[in-house]
Coordinates of N, CA and C and ligand atoms in Angstrom, one line a residue:
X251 N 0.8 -1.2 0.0 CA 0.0 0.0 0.0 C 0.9 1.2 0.0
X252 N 1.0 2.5 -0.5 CA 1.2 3.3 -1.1 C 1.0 4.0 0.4
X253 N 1.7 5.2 0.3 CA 1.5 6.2 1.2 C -0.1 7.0 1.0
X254 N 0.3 7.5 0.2 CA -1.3 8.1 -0.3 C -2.8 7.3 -0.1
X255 N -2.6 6.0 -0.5 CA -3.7 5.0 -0.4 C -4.0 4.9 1.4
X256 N -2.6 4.5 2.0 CA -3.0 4.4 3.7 C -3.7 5.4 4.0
X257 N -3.2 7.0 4.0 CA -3.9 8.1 4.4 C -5.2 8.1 3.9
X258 N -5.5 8.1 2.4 CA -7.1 8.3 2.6 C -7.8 7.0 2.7
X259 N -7.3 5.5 3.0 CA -8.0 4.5 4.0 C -8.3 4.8 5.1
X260 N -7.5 5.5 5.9 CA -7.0 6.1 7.2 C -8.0 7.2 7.7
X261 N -8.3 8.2 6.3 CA -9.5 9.5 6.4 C -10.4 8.8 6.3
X262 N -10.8 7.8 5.6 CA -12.3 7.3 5.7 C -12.6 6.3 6.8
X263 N -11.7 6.0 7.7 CA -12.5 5.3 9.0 C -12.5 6.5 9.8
X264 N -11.7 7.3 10.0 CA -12.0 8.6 10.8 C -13.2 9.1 10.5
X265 N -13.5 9.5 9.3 CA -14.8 9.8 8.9 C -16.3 9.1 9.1
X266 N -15.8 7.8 8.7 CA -17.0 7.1 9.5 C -17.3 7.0 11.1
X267 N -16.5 7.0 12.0 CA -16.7 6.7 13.0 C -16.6 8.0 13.6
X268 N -16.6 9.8 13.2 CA -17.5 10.7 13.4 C -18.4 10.7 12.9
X269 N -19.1 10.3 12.0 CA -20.2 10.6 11.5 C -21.0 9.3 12.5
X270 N -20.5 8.1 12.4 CA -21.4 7.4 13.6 C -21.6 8.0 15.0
X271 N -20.5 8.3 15.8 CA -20.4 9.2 16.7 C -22.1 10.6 16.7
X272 N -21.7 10.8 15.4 CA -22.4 12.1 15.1 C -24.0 12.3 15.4
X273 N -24.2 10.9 14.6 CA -25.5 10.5 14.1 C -26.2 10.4 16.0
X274 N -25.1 9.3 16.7 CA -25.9 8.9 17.7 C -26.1 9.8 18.5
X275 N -25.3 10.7 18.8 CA -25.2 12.0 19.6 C -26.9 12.9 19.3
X276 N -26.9 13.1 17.9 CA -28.2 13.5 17.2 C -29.3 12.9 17.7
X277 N -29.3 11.6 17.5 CA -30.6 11.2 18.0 C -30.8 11.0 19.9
X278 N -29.6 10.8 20.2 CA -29.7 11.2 21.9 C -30.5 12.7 21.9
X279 N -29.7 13.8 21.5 CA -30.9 14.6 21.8 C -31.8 15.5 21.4
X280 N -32.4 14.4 20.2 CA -33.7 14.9 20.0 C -34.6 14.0 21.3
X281 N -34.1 13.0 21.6 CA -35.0 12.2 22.8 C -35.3 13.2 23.6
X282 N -34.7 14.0 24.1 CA -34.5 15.0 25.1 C -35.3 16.2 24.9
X283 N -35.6 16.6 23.8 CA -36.2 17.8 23.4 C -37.3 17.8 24.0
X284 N -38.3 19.0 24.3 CA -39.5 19.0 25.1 C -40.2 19.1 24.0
X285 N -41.2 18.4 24.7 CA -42.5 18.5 23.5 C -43.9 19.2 23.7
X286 N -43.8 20.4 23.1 CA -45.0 21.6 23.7 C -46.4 20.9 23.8
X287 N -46.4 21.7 24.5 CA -48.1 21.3 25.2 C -49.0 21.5 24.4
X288 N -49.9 20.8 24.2 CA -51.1 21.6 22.9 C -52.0 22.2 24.2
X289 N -53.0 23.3 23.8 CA -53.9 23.9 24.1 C -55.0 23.3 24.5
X290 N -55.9 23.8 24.9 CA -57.3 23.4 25.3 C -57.3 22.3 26.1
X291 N -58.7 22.4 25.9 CA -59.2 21.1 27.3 C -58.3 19.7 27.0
X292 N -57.9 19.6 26.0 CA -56.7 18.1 26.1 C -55.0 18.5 26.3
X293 N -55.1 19.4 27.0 CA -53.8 20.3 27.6 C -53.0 18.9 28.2
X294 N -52.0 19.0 28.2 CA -50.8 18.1 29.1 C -50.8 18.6 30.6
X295 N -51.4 19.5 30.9 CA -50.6 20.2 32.2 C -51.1 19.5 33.1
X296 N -50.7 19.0 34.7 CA -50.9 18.4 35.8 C -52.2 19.0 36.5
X297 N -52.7 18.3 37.0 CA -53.6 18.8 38.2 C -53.3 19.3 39.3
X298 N -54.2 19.6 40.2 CA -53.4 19.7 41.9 C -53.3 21.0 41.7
X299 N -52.2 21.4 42.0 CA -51.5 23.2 42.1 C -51.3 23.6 40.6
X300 N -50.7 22.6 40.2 CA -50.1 23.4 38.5 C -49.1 24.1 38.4
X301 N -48.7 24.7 37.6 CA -47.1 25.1 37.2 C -47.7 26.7 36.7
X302 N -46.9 27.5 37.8 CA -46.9 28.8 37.3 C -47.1 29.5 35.8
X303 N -48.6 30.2 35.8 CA -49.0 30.6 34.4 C -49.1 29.5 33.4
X304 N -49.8 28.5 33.9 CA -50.0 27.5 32.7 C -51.6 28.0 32.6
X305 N -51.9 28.3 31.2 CA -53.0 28.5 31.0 C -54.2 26.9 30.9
X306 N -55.3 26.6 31.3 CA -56.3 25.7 31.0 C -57.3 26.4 30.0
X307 N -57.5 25.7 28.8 CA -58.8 26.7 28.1 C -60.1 25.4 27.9
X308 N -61.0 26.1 27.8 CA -62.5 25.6 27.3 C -62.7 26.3 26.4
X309 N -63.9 25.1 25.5 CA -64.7 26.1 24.3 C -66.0 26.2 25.4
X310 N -66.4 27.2 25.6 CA -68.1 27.7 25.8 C -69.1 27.8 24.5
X311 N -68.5 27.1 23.5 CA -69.1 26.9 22.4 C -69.8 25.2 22.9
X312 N -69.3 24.6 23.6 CA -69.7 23.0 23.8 C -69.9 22.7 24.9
X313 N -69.0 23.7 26.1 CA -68.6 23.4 27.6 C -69.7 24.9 28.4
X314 N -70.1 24.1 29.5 CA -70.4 25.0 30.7 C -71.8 25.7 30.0
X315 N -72.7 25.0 29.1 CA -73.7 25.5 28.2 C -75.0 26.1 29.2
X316 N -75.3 25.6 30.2 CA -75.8 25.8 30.9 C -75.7 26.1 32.8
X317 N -76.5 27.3 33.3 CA -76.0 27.9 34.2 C -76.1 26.6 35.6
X318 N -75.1 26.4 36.1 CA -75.0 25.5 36.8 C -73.8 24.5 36.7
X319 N -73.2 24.3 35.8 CA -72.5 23.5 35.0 C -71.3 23.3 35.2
X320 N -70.5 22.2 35.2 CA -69.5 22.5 35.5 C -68.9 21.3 35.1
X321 N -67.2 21.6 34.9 CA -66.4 20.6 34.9 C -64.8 20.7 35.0
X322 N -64.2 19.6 35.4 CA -62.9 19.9 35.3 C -61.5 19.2 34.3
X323 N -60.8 20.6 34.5 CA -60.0 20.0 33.1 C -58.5 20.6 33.7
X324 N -57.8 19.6 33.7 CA -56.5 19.7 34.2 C -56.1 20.1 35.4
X325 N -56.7 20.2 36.1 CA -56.6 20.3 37.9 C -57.6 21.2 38.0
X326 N -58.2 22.1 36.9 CA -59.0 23.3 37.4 C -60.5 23.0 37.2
X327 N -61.1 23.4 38.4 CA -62.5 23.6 38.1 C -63.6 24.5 37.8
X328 N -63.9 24.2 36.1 CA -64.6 25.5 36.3 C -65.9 25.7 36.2
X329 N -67.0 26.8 36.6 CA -68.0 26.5 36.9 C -68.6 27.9 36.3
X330 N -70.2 27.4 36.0 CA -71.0 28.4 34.9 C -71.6 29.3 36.4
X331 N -71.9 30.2 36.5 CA -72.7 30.7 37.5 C -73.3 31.5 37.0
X332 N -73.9 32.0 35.8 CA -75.0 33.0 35.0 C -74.4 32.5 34.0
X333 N -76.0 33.1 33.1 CA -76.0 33.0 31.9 C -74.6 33.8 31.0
X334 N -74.7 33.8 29.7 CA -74.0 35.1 29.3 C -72.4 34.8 29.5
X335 N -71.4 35.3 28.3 CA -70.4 34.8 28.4 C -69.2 36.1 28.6
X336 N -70.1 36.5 29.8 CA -69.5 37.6 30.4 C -68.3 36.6 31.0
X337 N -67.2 37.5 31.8 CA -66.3 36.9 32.9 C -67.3 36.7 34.4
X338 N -67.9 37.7 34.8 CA -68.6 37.5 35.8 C -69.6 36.2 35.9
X339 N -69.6 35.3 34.7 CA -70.3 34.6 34.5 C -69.7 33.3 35.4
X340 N -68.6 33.2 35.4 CA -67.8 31.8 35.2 C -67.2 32.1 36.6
X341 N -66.7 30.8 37.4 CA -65.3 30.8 38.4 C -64.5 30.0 37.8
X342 N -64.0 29.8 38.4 CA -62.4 28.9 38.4 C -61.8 28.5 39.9
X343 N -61.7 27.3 40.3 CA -60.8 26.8 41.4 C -60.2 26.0 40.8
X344 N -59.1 25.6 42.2 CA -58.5 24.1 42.2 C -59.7 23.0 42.4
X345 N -59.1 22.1 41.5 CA -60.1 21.1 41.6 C -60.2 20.0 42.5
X346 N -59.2 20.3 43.4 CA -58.8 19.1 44.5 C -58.8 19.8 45.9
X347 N -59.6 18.9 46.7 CA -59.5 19.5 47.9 C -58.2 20.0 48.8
X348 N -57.7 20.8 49.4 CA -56.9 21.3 50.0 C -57.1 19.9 51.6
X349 N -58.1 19.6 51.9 CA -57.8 19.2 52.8 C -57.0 17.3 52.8
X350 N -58.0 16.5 51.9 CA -56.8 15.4 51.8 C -57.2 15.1 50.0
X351 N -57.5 16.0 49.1 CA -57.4 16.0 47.8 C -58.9 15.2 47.1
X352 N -59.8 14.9 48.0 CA -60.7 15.1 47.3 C -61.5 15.7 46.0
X353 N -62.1 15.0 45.1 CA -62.6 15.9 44.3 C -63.9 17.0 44.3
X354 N -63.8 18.1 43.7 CA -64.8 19.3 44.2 C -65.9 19.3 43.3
X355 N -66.8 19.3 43.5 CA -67.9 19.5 42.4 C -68.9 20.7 42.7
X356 N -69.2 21.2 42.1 CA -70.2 22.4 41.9 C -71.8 21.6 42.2
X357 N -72.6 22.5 43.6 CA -73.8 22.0 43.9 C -74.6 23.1 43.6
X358 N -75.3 23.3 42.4 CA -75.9 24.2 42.3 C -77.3 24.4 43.0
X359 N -77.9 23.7 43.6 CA -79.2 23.3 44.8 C -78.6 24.5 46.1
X360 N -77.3 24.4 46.5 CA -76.8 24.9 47.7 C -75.9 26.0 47.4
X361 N -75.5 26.6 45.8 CA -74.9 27.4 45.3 C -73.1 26.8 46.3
X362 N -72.8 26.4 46.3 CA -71.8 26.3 46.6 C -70.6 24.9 46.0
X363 N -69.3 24.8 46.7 CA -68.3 23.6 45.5 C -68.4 23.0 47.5
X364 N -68.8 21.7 46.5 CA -68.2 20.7 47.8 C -67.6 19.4 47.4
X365 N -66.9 18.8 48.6 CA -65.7 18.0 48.4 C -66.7 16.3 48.3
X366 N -66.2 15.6 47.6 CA -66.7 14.4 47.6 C -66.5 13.4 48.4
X367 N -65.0 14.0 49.0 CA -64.8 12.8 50.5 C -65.1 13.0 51.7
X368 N -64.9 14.3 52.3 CA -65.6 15.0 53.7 C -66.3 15.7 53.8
X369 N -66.8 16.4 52.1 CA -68.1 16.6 52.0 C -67.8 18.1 52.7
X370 N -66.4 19.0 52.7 CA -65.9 19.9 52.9 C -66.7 20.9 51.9
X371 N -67.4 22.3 52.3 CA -67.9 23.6 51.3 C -67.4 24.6 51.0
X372 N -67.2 24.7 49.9 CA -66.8 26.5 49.5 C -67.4 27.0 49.1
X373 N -67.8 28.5 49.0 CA -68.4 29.2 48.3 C -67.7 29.3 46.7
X374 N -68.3 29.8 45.8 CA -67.7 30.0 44.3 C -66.4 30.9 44.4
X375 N -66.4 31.5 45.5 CA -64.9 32.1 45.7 C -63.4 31.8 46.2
X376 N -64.2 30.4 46.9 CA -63.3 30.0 47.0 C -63.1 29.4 48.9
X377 N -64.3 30.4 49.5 CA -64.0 30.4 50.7 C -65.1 29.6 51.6
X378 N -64.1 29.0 52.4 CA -64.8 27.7 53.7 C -65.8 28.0 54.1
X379 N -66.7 27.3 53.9 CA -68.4 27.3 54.6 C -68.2 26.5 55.8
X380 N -67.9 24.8 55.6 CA -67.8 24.1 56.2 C -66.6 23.6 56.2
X381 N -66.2 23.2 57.3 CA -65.0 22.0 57.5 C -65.4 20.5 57.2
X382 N -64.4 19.9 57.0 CA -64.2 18.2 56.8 C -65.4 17.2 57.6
X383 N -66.4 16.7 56.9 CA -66.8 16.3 58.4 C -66.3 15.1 58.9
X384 N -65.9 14.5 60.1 CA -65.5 13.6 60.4 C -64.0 14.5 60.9
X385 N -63.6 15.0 61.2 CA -62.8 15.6 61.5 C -61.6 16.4 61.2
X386 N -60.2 17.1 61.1 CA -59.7 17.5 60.4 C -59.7 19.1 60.0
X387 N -59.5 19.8 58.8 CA -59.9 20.9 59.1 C -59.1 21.3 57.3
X388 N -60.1 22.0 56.5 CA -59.9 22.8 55.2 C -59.2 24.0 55.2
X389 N -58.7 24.2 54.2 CA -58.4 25.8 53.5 C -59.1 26.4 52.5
X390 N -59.0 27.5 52.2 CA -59.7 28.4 51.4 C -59.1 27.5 49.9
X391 N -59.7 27.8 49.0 CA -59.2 27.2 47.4 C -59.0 28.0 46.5
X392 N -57.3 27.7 46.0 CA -57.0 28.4 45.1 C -58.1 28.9 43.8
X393 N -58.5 30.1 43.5 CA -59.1 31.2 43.0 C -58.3 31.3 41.5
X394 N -58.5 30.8 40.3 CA -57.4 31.2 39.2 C -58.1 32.1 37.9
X395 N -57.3 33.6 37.8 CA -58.1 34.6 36.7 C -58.5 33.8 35.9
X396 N -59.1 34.6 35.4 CA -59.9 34.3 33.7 C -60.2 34.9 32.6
X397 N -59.8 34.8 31.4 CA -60.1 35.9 30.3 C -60.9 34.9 29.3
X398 N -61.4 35.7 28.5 CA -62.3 35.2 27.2 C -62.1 35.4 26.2
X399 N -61.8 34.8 24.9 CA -61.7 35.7 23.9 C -61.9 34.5 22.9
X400 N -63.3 35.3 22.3 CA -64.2 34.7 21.4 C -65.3 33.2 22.5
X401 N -65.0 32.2 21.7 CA -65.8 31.3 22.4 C -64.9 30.4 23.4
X402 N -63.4 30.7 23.8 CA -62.7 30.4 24.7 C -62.5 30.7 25.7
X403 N -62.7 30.1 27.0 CA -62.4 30.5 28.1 C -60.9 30.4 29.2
X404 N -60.4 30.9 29.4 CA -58.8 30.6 29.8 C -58.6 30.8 31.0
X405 N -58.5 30.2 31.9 CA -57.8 30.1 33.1 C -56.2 30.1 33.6
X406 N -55.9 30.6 34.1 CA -54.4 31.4 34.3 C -54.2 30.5 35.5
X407 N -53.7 29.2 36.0 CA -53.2 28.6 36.8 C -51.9 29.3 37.9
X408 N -52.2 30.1 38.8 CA -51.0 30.8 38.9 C -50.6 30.4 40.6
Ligands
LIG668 S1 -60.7 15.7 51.2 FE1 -62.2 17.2 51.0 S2 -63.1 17.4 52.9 FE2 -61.6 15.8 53.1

């Protein structure tokens, strides 16, 4: 073998086994890459407390059609309280009880959100009627703004 021949035998395993190197490196981190959240009611975002300014949206084109209504979507609860697709219309809480994470549901008979396990009350604002029964003791419930725009409603998880 020639001088010339060894060297570019020589450049092309170098070259291949950067470019192998290369390749795998590449696909390592695209694994890693985050993958954005889509919007609306089939949002990724967690329940519970939630992550600073994650928005939750509804269509009021399909959701919350009638005054009383309610439902929850990604930890937030949200609830129709008048007609009309004013903001005064609608609340917004956590959807989980503060005291041991029960779920909250909107009683519109008693105008008030109560807990499904101690049967714990809030008013639509958020604030303790009743404590836990069976013993124990609630907190007030995270309260999260709300803006509209068009037939969407958004909740500001904050
Ligand atoms: S978990 Fe809600 S009152 Fe106990």
């Amino acid at each position: 073998m020639e001088r010339n021949e060894f060297i570019k035998s020589l450049g092309l395993g170098v070259a291949l086994i950067c470019t192998g190197s290369c390749m795998s490196g590449c696909g390592g981190s695209k694994s890693n890459d985050p993958t954005p959240s889509p919007g609306g009611s089939t949002g990724g975002s967690t329940g519970g407390g939630g992550v600073s300014g994650t928005k939750v949206n509804l269509d009021l084109g399909s959701q919350l059609t009638t005054v009383g209504s309610f439902t929850t979507i990604s930890g937030v609860l949200f609830i129709r309280l008048a007609a009309g697709n004013a903001l005064s219309s609608f609340t917004a809480t956590q959807a989980s009880c503060p005291h041991q994470g029960g779920g909250l549901n909107w009683i519109q008979a008693n105008n008030m959100i109560q807990c499904s396990l101690h049967s714990a009350q809030y008013t639509a604002a958020g604030a303790v009627v009743s404590q836990p029964v069976g013993g124990g003791s609630t907190s007030a419930l995270k309260v999260y703004s709300l803006a509209i725009v068009g037939t969407t409603l958004t909740a500001t998880v904050a």
